[in-house]
Short mmCIF file of C-alpha atoms and ligand atoms in Angstrom, two decimals:
data_model
loop_
_atom_site.label_atom_id
_atom_site.label_comp_id
_atom_site.label_asym_id
_atom_site.label_seq_id
_atom_site.Cartn_x
_atom_site.Cartn_y
_atom_site.Cartn_z
CA MET A 1 -31.23 -215.82 102.20
CA GLU A 2 -31.09 -216.38 98.50
CA ARG A 3 -31.86 -213.45 96.27
CA ARG A 4 -34.96 -213.49 94.12
CA ARG A 5 -33.28 -211.35 91.56
CA ALA A 6 -29.69 -210.46 90.72
CA ILE A 7 -28.38 -208.23 87.98
CA LEU A 8 -24.84 -208.01 86.64
CA VAL A 9 -23.87 -204.85 84.78
CA ARG A 10 -21.30 -205.59 82.09
CA PHE A 11 -19.36 -203.14 79.92
CA ASP A 12 -17.62 -204.45 76.81
CA ASP A 13 -14.83 -203.08 74.63
CA ILE A 14 -12.68 -201.34 77.23
CA CYS A 15 -9.37 -200.32 75.60
CA PRO A 16 -6.96 -197.34 75.56
CA THR A 17 -8.52 -195.80 72.41
CA MET A 18 -12.20 -196.14 73.33
CA ASN A 19 -14.56 -193.16 73.41
CA TRP A 20 -13.59 -191.66 76.77
CA GLU A 21 -16.33 -189.07 76.83
CA GLN A 22 -18.99 -191.78 76.60
CA TRP A 23 -17.19 -194.04 79.06
CA ASN A 24 -16.97 -191.20 81.57
CA ARG A 25 -20.73 -190.68 81.24
CA ALA A 26 -21.14 -194.35 82.17
CA VAL A 27 -18.79 -194.06 85.15
CA THR A 28 -20.73 -191.06 86.49
CA VAL A 29 -23.92 -193.16 86.57
CA LEU A 30 -22.14 -196.21 88.03
CA GLU A 31 -20.67 -194.09 90.80
CA ARG A 32 -23.95 -192.35 91.56
CA TYR A 33 -25.54 -195.73 92.32
CA ASN A 34 -22.41 -197.42 93.64
CA VAL A 35 -22.57 -200.09 90.94
CA LYS A 36 -19.52 -202.31 90.46
CA PRO A 37 -19.60 -203.65 86.91
CA LEU A 38 -17.77 -206.41 85.07
CA ILE A 39 -15.60 -204.71 82.46
CA GLY A 40 -14.24 -206.52 79.41
CA VAL A 41 -10.73 -205.26 78.66
CA ILE A 42 -9.24 -205.99 75.24
CA PRO A 43 -5.55 -206.89 75.70
CA ASP A 44 -4.27 -205.46 72.40
CA CYS A 45 -7.12 -203.81 70.53
CA GLN A 46 -6.71 -203.73 66.76
CA ASP A 47 -10.36 -203.23 65.90
CA GLU A 48 -10.59 -200.04 63.83
CA GLU A 49 -14.08 -199.36 65.14
CA LEU A 50 -12.58 -198.92 68.59
CA LEU A 51 -9.72 -196.66 67.57
CA ILE A 52 -11.73 -193.58 68.54
CA ASP A 53 -9.72 -191.37 70.89
CA ALA A 54 -5.96 -190.96 71.26
CA PRO A 55 -4.72 -193.77 73.53
CA ARG A 56 -4.99 -192.88 77.19
CA PRO A 57 -1.39 -192.90 78.44
CA ASP A 58 -2.18 -194.14 81.94
CA PHE A 59 -4.71 -196.73 80.72
CA TRP A 60 -3.37 -199.73 82.62
CA GLN A 61 -2.96 -197.83 85.85
CA TYR A 62 -6.54 -196.57 85.38
CA ILE A 63 -7.77 -200.17 85.03
CA LYS A 64 -5.92 -201.14 88.20
CA ASP A 65 -7.54 -198.19 89.98
CA LEU A 66 -10.97 -199.43 88.82
CA GLN A 67 -10.12 -202.90 90.17
CA ASP A 68 -9.21 -201.31 93.50
CA LYS A 69 -12.59 -199.58 93.48
CA GLY A 70 -14.35 -202.95 93.16
CA TYR A 71 -14.82 -203.23 89.39
CA THR A 72 -14.15 -206.75 88.08
CA VAL A 73 -11.96 -207.11 85.00
CA ALA A 74 -12.50 -209.80 82.36
CA MET A 75 -10.35 -210.46 79.32
CA HIS A 76 -12.43 -209.59 76.26
CA GLY A 77 -10.87 -211.43 73.32
CA TYR A 78 -7.27 -210.73 72.32
CA LEU A 79 -7.13 -208.26 69.40
CA HIS A 80 -10.92 -207.88 68.99
CA LYS A 81 -10.40 -208.61 65.30
CA TYR A 82 -12.67 -210.97 63.42
CA ASP A 83 -10.55 -213.28 61.29
CA SER A 84 -12.81 -216.29 60.99
CA ALA A 85 -16.03 -216.46 58.97
CA THR A 86 -17.68 -218.88 61.38
CA HIS A 87 -20.25 -218.37 64.09
CA GLY A 88 -19.87 -219.76 67.58
CA ILE A 89 -22.03 -222.08 69.67
CA VAL A 90 -24.42 -219.37 70.90
CA ASN A 91 -24.43 -216.74 68.13
CA VAL A 92 -25.34 -216.78 64.44
CA THR A 93 -23.29 -213.98 62.88
CA PRO A 94 -20.52 -215.64 60.85
CA ARG A 95 -17.55 -213.65 62.13
CA SER A 96 -15.33 -214.44 65.03
CA GLU A 97 -11.97 -213.97 66.64
CA PHE A 98 -12.12 -217.50 68.04
CA ALA A 99 -14.88 -219.81 66.74
CA GLY A 100 -13.76 -221.88 63.78
CA HIS A 101 -10.06 -221.55 64.51
CA SER A 102 -8.13 -224.67 65.53
CA TYR A 103 -7.62 -225.44 69.20
CA GLU A 104 -3.90 -224.64 68.83
CA GLU A 105 -4.58 -221.23 67.29
CA GLN A 106 -7.08 -220.36 69.99
CA LEU A 107 -4.72 -221.55 72.70
CA GLU A 108 -2.08 -219.18 71.34
CA LYS A 109 -4.45 -216.19 71.12
CA ILE A 110 -5.63 -216.67 74.68
CA LYS A 111 -2.09 -217.19 75.95
CA GLN A 112 -0.93 -213.99 74.22
CA GLY A 113 -3.89 -211.99 75.52
CA LYS A 114 -3.33 -213.15 79.06
CA ALA A 115 0.39 -212.35 78.79
CA VAL A 116 -0.38 -208.77 77.66
CA LEU A 117 -2.71 -208.22 80.60
CA GLU A 118 -0.23 -209.68 83.06
CA GLN A 119 2.61 -207.56 81.68
CA HIS A 120 0.48 -204.61 82.74
CA GLY A 121 -0.25 -206.07 86.16
CA ILE A 122 -3.83 -207.14 85.38
CA PHE A 123 -4.77 -210.62 86.56
CA THR A 124 -8.10 -212.23 85.79
CA ASP A 125 -9.64 -215.66 85.33
CA ILE A 126 -12.78 -214.35 83.61
CA PHE A 127 -13.26 -214.17 79.84
CA PHE A 128 -15.87 -213.26 77.26
CA ALA A 129 -15.40 -213.30 73.51
CA PRO A 130 -16.12 -210.51 71.01
CA ALA A 131 -19.56 -210.84 69.39
CA HIS A 132 -20.50 -213.67 71.84
CA SER A 133 -18.62 -215.87 69.39
CA TYR A 134 -16.76 -218.84 70.81
CA ASP A 135 -16.79 -222.61 70.51
CA GLU A 136 -15.77 -225.67 72.53
CA ASN A 137 -12.11 -225.22 71.58
CA THR A 138 -12.20 -221.68 73.00
CA LEU A 139 -13.41 -223.05 76.32
CA LYS A 140 -10.78 -225.82 76.34
CA ALA A 141 -8.04 -223.30 75.55
CA LEU A 142 -9.33 -221.00 78.30
CA ALA A 143 -9.26 -223.79 80.89
CA VAL A 144 -5.69 -224.72 79.96
CA ASN A 145 -4.72 -221.04 80.36
CA GLY A 146 -6.16 -220.92 83.87
CA PHE A 147 -9.46 -219.20 83.12
CA LYS A 148 -12.34 -220.28 85.35
CA TYR A 149 -15.33 -218.24 84.16
CA VAL A 150 -16.95 -217.18 80.92
CA SER A 151 -19.61 -214.47 81.03
CA ASP A 152 -21.63 -215.96 78.19
CA GLY A 153 -23.96 -218.72 77.11
CA ALA A 154 -27.70 -219.06 76.62
CA SER A 155 -28.56 -221.69 79.23
CA SER A 156 -30.84 -220.81 82.12
CA ARG A 157 -28.35 -221.81 84.82
CA THR A 158 -24.59 -221.72 85.06
CA PHE A 159 -22.78 -224.91 84.20
CA VAL A 160 -19.27 -226.22 83.75
CA ARG A 161 -18.40 -226.70 80.10
CA GLU A 162 -14.96 -227.96 79.00
CA GLY A 163 -13.60 -227.05 82.42
CA VAL A 164 -14.94 -223.47 82.54
CA LEU A 165 -17.98 -222.22 84.46
CA CYS A 166 -20.25 -220.52 81.91
CA ILE A 167 -22.36 -217.77 83.46
CA PRO A 168 -25.16 -217.23 80.93
CA CYS A 169 -25.67 -213.90 79.25
CA ARG A 170 -28.81 -214.26 77.19
CA SER A 171 -29.14 -210.63 76.21
CA GLY A 172 -26.95 -208.69 73.79
CA GLY A 173 -28.04 -205.47 75.51
CA CYS A 174 -30.09 -204.39 78.51
CA PRO A 175 -32.70 -207.09 79.13
CA LYS A 176 -36.23 -206.62 80.40
CA ILE A 177 -36.03 -207.31 84.15
CA GLY A 178 -38.63 -209.66 85.54
CA LYS A 179 -39.71 -210.22 89.15
CA LYS A 180 -37.09 -212.89 89.70
CA GLY A 181 -34.08 -214.47 88.07
CA TYR A 182 -30.60 -213.55 86.94
CA TYR A 183 -29.87 -210.92 84.33
CA THR A 184 -26.67 -209.76 82.68
CA ALA A 185 -27.10 -206.26 81.24
CA VAL A 186 -24.54 -205.58 78.52
CA PHE A 187 -23.48 -202.07 77.50
CA HIS A 188 -21.16 -200.63 74.87
CA ALA A 189 -20.63 -196.98 75.82
CA HIS A 190 -18.92 -196.06 72.54
CA GLU A 191 -22.12 -196.92 70.66
CA TRP A 192 -24.14 -194.24 72.46
CA VAL A 193 -23.03 -191.64 69.90
CA ARG A 194 -25.13 -193.44 67.25
CA PRO A 195 -28.69 -192.11 67.15
CA GLU A 196 -30.18 -195.62 67.15
CA LYS A 197 -28.10 -196.58 70.21
CA ALA A 198 -28.33 -193.32 72.13
CA ASP A 199 -30.96 -194.76 74.45
CA GLY A 200 -28.33 -197.19 75.82
CA TYR A 201 -27.32 -194.46 78.27
CA ILE A 202 -30.93 -193.92 79.34
CA GLN A 203 -31.30 -197.68 79.81
CA LEU A 204 -28.24 -197.72 82.07
CA GLU A 205 -29.60 -194.83 84.16
CA LYS A 206 -33.02 -196.45 84.42
CA LEU A 207 -31.57 -199.83 85.35
CA CYS A 208 -29.39 -198.34 88.09
CA GLU A 209 -32.19 -196.14 89.36
CA GLU A 210 -34.86 -198.85 89.52
CA TYR A 211 -32.82 -201.89 90.46
CA SER A 212 -29.76 -200.67 92.35
CA LYS A 213 -30.59 -203.04 95.22
CA ASP A 214 -30.48 -206.04 92.88
CA ILE A 215 -27.28 -205.11 91.06
CA VAL A 216 -24.42 -207.24 92.36
CA SER A 217 -20.72 -207.61 91.68
CA PHE A 218 -19.46 -210.43 89.48
CA GLU A 219 -18.11 -212.15 92.57
CA GLU A 220 -21.62 -212.46 93.94
CA TYR A 221 -23.35 -213.01 90.60
CA CYS A 222 -21.23 -216.05 89.69
CA LYS A 223 -22.28 -217.85 92.89
CA ARG A 224 -25.77 -218.45 91.52
CA PRO A 225 -27.03 -222.04 91.53
CA GLU A 226 -25.29 -224.32 89.07
CA GLY A 227 -27.12 -226.65 86.70
CA ASN A 228 -26.47 -230.08 85.28
CA ALA A 229 -24.29 -229.84 82.14
CA ILE A 230 -26.38 -232.19 79.98
CA LEU A 231 -29.68 -230.51 80.88
CA GLN A 232 -28.24 -227.01 80.50
CA LYS A 233 -26.85 -227.81 77.05
CA LEU A 234 -30.33 -228.95 76.03
CA ASN A 235 -31.85 -225.87 77.63
CA GLU A 236 -29.42 -223.68 75.68
CA LYS A 237 -30.17 -225.47 72.40
CA GLY A 238 -33.89 -224.98 72.98
CA TYR A 239 -33.47 -221.32 73.79
CA LEU A 240 -31.30 -220.71 70.72
CA PHE A 241 -33.73 -222.58 68.48
CA TYR A 242 -36.55 -220.37 69.76
CA GLU A 243 -34.53 -217.14 69.41
CA TYR A 244 -33.05 -217.76 65.98
CA THR A 245 -35.58 -220.01 64.29
CA VAL A 246 -39.02 -219.61 65.86
CA LYS A 247 -38.98 -215.91 66.79
CA PRO A 248 -38.06 -214.61 63.31
CA VAL A 249 -41.02 -216.56 61.89
CA LEU A 250 -43.41 -215.37 64.60
CA ARG A 251 -42.31 -211.73 64.56
CA PRO A 252 -44.16 -210.65 61.38
CA VAL A 253 -47.31 -212.27 62.77
CA VAL A 254 -47.09 -211.09 66.38
CA ARG A 255 -46.00 -207.50 65.75
CA PRO A 256 -49.09 -206.33 63.78
CA ILE A 257 -51.34 -207.94 66.40
CA LYS A 258 -49.48 -206.15 69.23
CA GLU A 259 -49.60 -202.87 67.32
CA PHE A 260 -53.30 -203.28 66.64
CA PHE A 261 -54.04 -203.72 70.33
CA SER A 262 -51.74 -200.92 71.47
CA GLN A 263 -53.39 -198.54 68.97
CA ARG A 264 -56.81 -199.63 70.12
CA ASN A 265 -55.82 -198.96 73.75
CA ASN A 266 -54.45 -195.54 72.81
CA PHE A 267 -57.72 -194.77 71.05
CA LYS A 268 -59.71 -195.77 74.11
CA ARG A 269 -57.76 -193.30 76.23
ZN1 LIG B 1 -16.46 -206.45 72.00
#
């Protein structure tokens, strides 16, 4: 029987110097609900924002232990350093580790990243880029390096692009879960120390509590029905146009209307 609803829990920015206290809070919740997430491991993190704690000495063994527990590991970039002022095919922020670089440069970065992981005994054919920022050359370079899946894209269905199966991830955070469909919920545990992001932890708890039956492993999540590449590219373009062009124009109009009605309803109560 096909599921009406499936949710993938994804954690980004896993590296030896991440905020371990926050990560351990996440693991406690994941274990309580027996959730097996997709975790994005950075092969050789050089992002200063992620140099938080002293490097965990047994980091790679710890990652292997998580794999043994049923967590799925993805390669998340290479250095997690933005060195291109270009946006990718599904994001608009002009900074990237991959998008805008030549195919050869990207091929090298992906090859190096994969080599680092493999040196530590970590094998994966799943990738997602920092800041959701990648382009067609990234996908080509991934395919040549043996990657089969990318946990990203804004299409409604999965589809094969440049030799890689793109499993859409339309939300940058924890999405609103509807009655049916596929949802990738993205978390960054290190951000929970920021007051404006502190509710990320609450969102994780709520998601696991309310939807634990619908949360699936990556292995199951990636088996969702595949779409036609031409139609899915159009679908993605339409979605991105709505998100980045239409929504910002509508927001100042829609928000006061929503607020007016919510205040009116509060008053009625
Ligand atoms: Zn990241």
